[in-house]
Coordinates of C-alpha atoms and ligand atoms in Angstrom, one line a residue:
X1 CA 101.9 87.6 93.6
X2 CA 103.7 87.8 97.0
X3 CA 100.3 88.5 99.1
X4 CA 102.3 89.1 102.5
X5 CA 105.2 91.5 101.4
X6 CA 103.0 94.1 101.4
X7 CA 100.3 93.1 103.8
X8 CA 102.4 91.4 106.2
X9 CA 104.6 94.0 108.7
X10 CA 108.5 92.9 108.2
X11 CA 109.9 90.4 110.0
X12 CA 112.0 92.2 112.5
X13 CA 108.4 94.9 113.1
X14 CA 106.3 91.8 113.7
X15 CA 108.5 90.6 116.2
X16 CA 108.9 93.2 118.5
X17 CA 105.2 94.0 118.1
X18 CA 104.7 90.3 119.1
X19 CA 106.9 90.6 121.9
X20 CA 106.1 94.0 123.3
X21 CA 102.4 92.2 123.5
X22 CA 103.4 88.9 125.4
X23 CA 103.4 87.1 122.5
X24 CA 106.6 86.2 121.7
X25 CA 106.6 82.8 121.2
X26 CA 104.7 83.2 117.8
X27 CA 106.6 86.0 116.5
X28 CA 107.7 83.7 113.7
X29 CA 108.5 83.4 110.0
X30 CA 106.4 81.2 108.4
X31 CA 107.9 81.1 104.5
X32 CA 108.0 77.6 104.8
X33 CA 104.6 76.9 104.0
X34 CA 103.4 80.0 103.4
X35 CA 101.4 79.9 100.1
X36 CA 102.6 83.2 98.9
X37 CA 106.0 82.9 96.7
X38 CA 109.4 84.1 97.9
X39 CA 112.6 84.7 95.9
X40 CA 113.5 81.2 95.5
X41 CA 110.2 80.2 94.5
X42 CA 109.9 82.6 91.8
X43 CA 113.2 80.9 89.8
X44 CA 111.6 77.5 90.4
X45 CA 108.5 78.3 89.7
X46 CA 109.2 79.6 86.4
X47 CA 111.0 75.9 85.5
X48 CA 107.9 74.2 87.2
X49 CA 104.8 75.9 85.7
X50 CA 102.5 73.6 83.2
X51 CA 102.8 75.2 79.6
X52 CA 100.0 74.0 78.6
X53 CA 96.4 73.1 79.5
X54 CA 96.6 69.5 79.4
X55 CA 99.5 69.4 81.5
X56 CA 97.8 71.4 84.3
X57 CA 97.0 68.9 87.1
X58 CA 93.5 69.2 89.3
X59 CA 90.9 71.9 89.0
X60 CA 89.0 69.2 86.3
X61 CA 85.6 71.5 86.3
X62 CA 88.1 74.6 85.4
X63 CA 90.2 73.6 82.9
X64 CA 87.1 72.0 80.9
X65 CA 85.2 74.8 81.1
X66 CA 88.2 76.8 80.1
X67 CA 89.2 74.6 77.3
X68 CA 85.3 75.2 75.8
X69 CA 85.6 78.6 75.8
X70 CA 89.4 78.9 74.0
X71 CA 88.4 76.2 71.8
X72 CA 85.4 77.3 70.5
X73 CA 87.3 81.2 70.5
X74 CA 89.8 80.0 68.3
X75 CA 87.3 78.5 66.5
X76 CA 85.3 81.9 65.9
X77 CA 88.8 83.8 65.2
X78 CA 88.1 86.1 67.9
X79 CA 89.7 87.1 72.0
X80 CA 87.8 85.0 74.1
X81 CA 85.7 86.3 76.7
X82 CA 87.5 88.1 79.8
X83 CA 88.6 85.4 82.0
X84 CA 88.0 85.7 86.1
X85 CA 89.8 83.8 88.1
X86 CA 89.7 83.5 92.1
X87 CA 91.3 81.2 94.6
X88 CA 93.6 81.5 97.8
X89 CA 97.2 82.0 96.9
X90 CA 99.2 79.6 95.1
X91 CA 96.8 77.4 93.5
X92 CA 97.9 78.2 89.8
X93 CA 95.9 81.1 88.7
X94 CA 99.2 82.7 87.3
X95 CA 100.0 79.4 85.8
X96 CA 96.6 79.5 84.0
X97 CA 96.5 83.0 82.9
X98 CA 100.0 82.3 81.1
X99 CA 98.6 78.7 79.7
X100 CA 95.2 80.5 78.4
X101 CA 98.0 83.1 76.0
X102 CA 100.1 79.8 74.9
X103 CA 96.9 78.2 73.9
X104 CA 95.7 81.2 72.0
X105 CA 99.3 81.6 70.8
X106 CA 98.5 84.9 71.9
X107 CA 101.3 87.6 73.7
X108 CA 100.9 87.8 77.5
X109 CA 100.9 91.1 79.8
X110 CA 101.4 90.9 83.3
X111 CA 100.5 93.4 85.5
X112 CA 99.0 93.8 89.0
X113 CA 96.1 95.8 90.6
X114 CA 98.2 97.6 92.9
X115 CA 101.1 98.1 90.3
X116 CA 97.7 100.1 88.5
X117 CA 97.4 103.5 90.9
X118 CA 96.1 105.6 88.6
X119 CA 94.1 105.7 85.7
X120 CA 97.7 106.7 83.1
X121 CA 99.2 103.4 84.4
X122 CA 96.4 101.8 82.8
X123 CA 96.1 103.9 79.6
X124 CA 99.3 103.3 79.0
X125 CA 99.0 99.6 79.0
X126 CA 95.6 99.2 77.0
X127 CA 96.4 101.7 74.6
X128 CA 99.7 99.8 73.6
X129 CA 98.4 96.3 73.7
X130 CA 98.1 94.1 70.0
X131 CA 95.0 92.7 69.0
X132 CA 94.1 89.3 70.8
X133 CA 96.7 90.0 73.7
X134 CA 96.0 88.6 76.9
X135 CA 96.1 91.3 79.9
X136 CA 97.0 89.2 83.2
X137 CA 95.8 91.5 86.2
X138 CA 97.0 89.9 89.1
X139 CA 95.3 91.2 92.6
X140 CA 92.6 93.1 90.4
X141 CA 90.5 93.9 93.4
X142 CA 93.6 96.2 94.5
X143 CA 93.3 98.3 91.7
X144 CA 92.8 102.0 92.4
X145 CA 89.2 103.2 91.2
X146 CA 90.0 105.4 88.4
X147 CA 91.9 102.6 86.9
X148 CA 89.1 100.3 87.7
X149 CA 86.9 102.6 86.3
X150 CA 88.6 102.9 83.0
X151 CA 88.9 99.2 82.9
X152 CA 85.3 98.5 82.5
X153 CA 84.8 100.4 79.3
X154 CA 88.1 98.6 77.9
X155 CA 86.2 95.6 78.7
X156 CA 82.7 95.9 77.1
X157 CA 83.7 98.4 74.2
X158 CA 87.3 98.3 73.4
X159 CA 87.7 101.8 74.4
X160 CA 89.2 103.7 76.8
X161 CA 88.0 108.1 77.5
X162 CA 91.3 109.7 78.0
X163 CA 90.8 112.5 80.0
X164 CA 92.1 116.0 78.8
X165 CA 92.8 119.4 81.2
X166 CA 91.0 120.0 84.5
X167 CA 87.5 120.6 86.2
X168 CA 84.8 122.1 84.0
X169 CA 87.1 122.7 80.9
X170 CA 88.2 118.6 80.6
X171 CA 87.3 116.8 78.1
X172 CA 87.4 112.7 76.9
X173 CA 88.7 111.7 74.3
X174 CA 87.6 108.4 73.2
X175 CA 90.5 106.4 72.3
X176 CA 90.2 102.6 70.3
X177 CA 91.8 99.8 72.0
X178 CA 92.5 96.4 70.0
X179 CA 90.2 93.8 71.2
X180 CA 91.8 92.2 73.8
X181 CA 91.4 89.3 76.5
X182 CA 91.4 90.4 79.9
X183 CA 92.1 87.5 82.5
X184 CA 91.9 89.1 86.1
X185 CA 93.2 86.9 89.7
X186 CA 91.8 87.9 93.1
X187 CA 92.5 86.0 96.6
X188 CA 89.1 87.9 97.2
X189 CA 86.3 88.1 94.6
X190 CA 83.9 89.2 97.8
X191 CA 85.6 92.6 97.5
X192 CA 85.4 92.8 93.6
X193 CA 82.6 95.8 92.3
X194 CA 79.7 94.5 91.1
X195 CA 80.0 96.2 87.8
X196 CA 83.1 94.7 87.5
X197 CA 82.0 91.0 88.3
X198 CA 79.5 91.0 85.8
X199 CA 82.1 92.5 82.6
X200 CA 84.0 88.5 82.9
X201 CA 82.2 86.2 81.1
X202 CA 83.8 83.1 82.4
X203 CA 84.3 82.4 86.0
X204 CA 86.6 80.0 87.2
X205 CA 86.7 79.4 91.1
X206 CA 90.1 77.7 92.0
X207 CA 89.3 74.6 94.8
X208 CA 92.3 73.7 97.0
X209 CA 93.7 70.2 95.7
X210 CA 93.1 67.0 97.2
X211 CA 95.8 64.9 98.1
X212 CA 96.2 62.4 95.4
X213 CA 96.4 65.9 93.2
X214 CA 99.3 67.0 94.7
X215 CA 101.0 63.7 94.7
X216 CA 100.7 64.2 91.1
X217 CA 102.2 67.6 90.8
X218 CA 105.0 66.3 93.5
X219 CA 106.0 63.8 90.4
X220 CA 105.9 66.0 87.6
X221 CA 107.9 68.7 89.7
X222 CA 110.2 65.5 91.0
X223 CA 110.9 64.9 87.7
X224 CA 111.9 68.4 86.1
X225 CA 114.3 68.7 89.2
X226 CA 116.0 65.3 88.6
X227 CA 114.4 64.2 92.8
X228 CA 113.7 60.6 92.8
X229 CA 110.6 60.3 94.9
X230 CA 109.3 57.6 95.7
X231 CA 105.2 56.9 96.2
X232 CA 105.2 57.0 100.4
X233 CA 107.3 60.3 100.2
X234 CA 104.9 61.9 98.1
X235 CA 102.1 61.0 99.6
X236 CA 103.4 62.4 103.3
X237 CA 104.7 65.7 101.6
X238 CA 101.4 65.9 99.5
X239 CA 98.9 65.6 102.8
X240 CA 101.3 68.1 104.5
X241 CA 100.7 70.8 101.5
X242 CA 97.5 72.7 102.9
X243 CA 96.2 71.5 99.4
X244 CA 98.5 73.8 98.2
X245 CA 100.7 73.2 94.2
X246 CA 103.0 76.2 95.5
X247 CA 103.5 74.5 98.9
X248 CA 104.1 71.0 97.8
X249 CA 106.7 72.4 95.1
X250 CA 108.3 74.0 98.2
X251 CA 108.5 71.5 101.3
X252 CA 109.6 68.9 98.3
X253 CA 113.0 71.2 98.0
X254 CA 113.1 71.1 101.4
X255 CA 112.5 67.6 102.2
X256 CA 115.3 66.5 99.3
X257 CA 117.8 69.2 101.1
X258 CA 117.2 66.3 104.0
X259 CA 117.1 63.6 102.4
X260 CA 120.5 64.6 100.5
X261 CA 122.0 64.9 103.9
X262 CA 120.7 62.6 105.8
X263 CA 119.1 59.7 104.0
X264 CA 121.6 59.2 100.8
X265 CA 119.0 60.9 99.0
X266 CA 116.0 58.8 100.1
X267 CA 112.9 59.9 100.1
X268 CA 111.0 57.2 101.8
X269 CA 107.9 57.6 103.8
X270 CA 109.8 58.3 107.3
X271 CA 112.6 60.8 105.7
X272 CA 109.6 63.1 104.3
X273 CA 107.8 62.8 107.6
X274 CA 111.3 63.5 109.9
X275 CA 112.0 66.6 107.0
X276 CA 108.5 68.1 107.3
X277 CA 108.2 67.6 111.3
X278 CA 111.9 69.4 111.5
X279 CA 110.8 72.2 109.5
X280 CA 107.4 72.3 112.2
X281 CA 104.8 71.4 109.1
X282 CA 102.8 69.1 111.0
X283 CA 100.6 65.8 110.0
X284 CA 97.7 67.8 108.8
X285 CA 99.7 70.4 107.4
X286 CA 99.3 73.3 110.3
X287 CA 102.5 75.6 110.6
X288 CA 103.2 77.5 113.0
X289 CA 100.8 80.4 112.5
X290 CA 98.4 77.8 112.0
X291 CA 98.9 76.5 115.3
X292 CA 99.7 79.7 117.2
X293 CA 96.3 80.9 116.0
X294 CA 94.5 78.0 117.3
X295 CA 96.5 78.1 120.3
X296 CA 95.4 81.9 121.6
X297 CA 92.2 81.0 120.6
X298 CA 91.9 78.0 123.1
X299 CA 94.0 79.4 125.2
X300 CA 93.2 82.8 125.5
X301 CA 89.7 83.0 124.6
X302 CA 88.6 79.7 125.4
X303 CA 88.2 79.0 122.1
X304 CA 86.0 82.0 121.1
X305 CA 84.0 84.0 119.8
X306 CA 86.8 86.7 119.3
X307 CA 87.3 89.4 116.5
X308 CA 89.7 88.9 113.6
X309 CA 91.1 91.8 115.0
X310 CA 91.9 91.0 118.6
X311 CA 92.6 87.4 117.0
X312 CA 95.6 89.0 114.8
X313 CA 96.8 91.1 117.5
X314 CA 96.9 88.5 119.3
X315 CA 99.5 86.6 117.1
X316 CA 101.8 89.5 116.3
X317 CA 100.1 89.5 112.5
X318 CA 98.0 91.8 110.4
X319 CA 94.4 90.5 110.2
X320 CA 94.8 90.4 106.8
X321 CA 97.1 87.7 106.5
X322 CA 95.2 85.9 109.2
X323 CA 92.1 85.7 106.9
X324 CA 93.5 85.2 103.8
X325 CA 96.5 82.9 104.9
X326 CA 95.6 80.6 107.9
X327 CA 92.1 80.9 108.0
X328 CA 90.9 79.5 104.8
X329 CA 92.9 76.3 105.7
X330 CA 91.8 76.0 109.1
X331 CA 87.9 76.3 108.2
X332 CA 88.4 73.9 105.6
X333 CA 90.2 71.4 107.8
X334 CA 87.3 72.1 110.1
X335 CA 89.2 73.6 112.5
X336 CA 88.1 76.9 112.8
X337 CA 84.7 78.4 112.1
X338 CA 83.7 82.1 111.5
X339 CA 80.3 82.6 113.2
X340 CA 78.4 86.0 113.3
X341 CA 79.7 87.1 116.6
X342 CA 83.9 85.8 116.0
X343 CA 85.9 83.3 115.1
X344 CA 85.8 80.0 117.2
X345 CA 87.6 76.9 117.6
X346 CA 85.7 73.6 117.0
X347 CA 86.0 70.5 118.8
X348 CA 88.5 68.9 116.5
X349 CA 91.0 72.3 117.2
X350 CA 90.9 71.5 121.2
X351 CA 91.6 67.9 119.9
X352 CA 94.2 68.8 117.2
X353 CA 96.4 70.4 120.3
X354 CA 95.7 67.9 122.7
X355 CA 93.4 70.5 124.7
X356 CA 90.0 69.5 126.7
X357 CA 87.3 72.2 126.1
X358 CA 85.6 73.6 128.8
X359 CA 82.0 72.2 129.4
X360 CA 80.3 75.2 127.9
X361 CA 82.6 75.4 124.9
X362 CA 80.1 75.3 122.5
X363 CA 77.2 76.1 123.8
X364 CA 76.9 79.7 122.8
X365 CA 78.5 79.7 119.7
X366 CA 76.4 79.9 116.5
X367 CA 77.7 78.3 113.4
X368 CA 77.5 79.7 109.5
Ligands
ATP1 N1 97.6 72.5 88.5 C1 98.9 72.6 88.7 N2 99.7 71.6 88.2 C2 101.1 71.7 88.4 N3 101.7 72.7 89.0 C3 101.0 73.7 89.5 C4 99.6 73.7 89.3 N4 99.1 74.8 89.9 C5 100.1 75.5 90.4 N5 101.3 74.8 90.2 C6 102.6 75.1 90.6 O1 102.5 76.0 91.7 C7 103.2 77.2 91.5 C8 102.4 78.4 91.9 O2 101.3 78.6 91.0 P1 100.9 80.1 90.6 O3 102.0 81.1 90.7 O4 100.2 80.0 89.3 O5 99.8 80.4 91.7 P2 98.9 81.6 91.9 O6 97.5 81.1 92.2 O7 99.0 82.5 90.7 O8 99.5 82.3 93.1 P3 99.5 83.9 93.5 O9 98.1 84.2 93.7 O10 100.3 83.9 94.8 O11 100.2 84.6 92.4 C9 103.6 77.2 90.0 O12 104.9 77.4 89.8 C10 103.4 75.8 89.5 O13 104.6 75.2 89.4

């Protein structure tokens, strides 16, 4: 689901919040290699997604765990346990919720935490859904607490309490459900209630994918487009993906929109690299948020420890994004660290902008 839309302030806010604080040179939009999806994607994606398990690419501990617990379900005749999925945007836990109902031959229903405000948007939904239906709840650590509420005794007992009159004088009505599977996605299982944690009874943490991954899924997607792409090209568009499936979909549209204009539809090794460093993705994949966070750190804090806060304000963006969208990457590319007192830059991030850190740089910081 589109993380930023309703995180992120609009465009047009974020600039002239950017620029009212000095910061204007990073008052940017950063679609490009953002991992959230945006209109075009959403067509594509549709045409792109795996359909089935064994066309899924990467994620090797998840999809055999996965496949244990829908094989021996179907098996038993019976929903498999509730399916929890978590992993920074992007990474194909939409893809997987919609490949666990083909593999069950089961109906899908999409719906999102925040889409689930009150506890009758839920109702509504579990009390209409056909035995063995898989319930995709995108963003389930959004959901409002009466819904969330509700949601565990769907889970455990196939039941929801529907709630008649007011105050004193209500009463519940216990209402059967069909037995369902619930498969739930969060960018953030940290924030996810205990209680509701421990009602999945698989797991499956979502890993970035390494390089050789992508190059895969830059085929397979070269393919279903009708892009000829050669070995080099995907390899420079797959290290540029922030180990991203969503991303390398994406800067591969973009890099055969060059390559069509200006390379007789070539994508050799230099075309890819000319595309990506056009559209500011740069060798290790940093854009410009990326890079404009790094940047105020070195530059304006001297390389930390600073709040998220400050650290967001600095670069025109709500902290939010910065945590969930640039952050992630830049700790993994061991770039960025978050420490108990802030966030601070590491030596390869004074390095990775050409910068020399002061002598004391890292001599009070204290590292997770
Ligand atoms: N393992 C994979 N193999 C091939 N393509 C993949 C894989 N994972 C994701 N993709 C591609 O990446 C796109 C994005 O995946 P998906 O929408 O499932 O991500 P997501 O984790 O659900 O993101 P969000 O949290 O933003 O909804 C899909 O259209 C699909 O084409």
């Amino acid at each position: 689901m589109p993380y930023s839309r309703r995180t992120r302030a609009p465009a047009t806010a974020r600039a002239e919040r950017a620029e009212r604080e000095g910061n204007a040179e990073v008052s940017l939009e950063r679609d490009l290699v953002s991992p959230d999806a945006d209109g075009d994607d959403l067509q594509i994606e549709a045409a792109l997604r795996p359909k089935r398990l064994a066309e899924f690419i990467g994620q090797g501990r998840v999809r055999e765990q996965l496949s244990l617990v829908l094989e021996s379900a179907l098996r038993r005749n019976r929903p498999p346990d509730h399916v929890l999925m978590s992993g920074s945007p992007g990474l194909g836990k939409t893809t997987l919720a919609m490949i666990i109902a083909a593999e069950l031959s089961a109906p899908l229903r999409i719906t999102s935490g925040p889409a689930l405000e009150r506890a009758g948007d839920l109702a509504a939904i579990l009390s209409t859904l056909a035995e063995g239906e898989v319930l995709f709840i995108d963003e389930i650590h959004r959901m409002a607490r009466p819904a969330e509420e509700m949601l565990y005794l769907a889970m455990e007992d196939f039941r929801v309490d529907i709630v008649v009159g007011k105050g004193p004088g209500a009463t519940a009505i216990p209402l059967d459900i069909a037995p369902f599977t619930l498969v739930g996605a969060t960018t953030r299982a940290g924030l996810l209630p205990a209680p509701l944690r421990d009602r999945f009874g698989f797991t499956a943490h979502m890993d970035f994918y390494e390089v050789d991954e992508l190059e895969q899924v830059l085929h397979r997607s070269s393919r279903l487009l009708g892009v000829s792409l050669p070995p080099e090209g995907a390899h420079e568009i797959a290290r540029r993906s922030r180990g991203t499936p969503r991303i390398a979909n994406r800067l591969l549209r973009r890099v055969r929109d060059f390559a069509d204009v200006r390379a007789e539809g070539v994508i050799d090794r230099d075309v890819a690299s000319a595309a990506l460093d056009l559209y500011e993705v740069d060798a290790e994949g940093l854009d410009r948020l990326d890079r404009a966070v790094l940047g105020v750190l070195l530059r304006k804090f001297g390389g930390g420890p600073v709040g998220l806060s400050t650290l967001a304000v600095a670069v025109g963006e709500e902290p939010e994004t910065v945590e969930v969208v640039a952050e992630p990457f830049l700790v993994r590319q061991g770039l960025l660290a978050r420490t108990p007192r802030g966030r601070v830059a590491t030596a390869a991030a004074w390095h990775h902008l050409g910068m020399t850190p002061p002598p004391d740089a890292f001599g009070a910081a204290h590292f997770d």
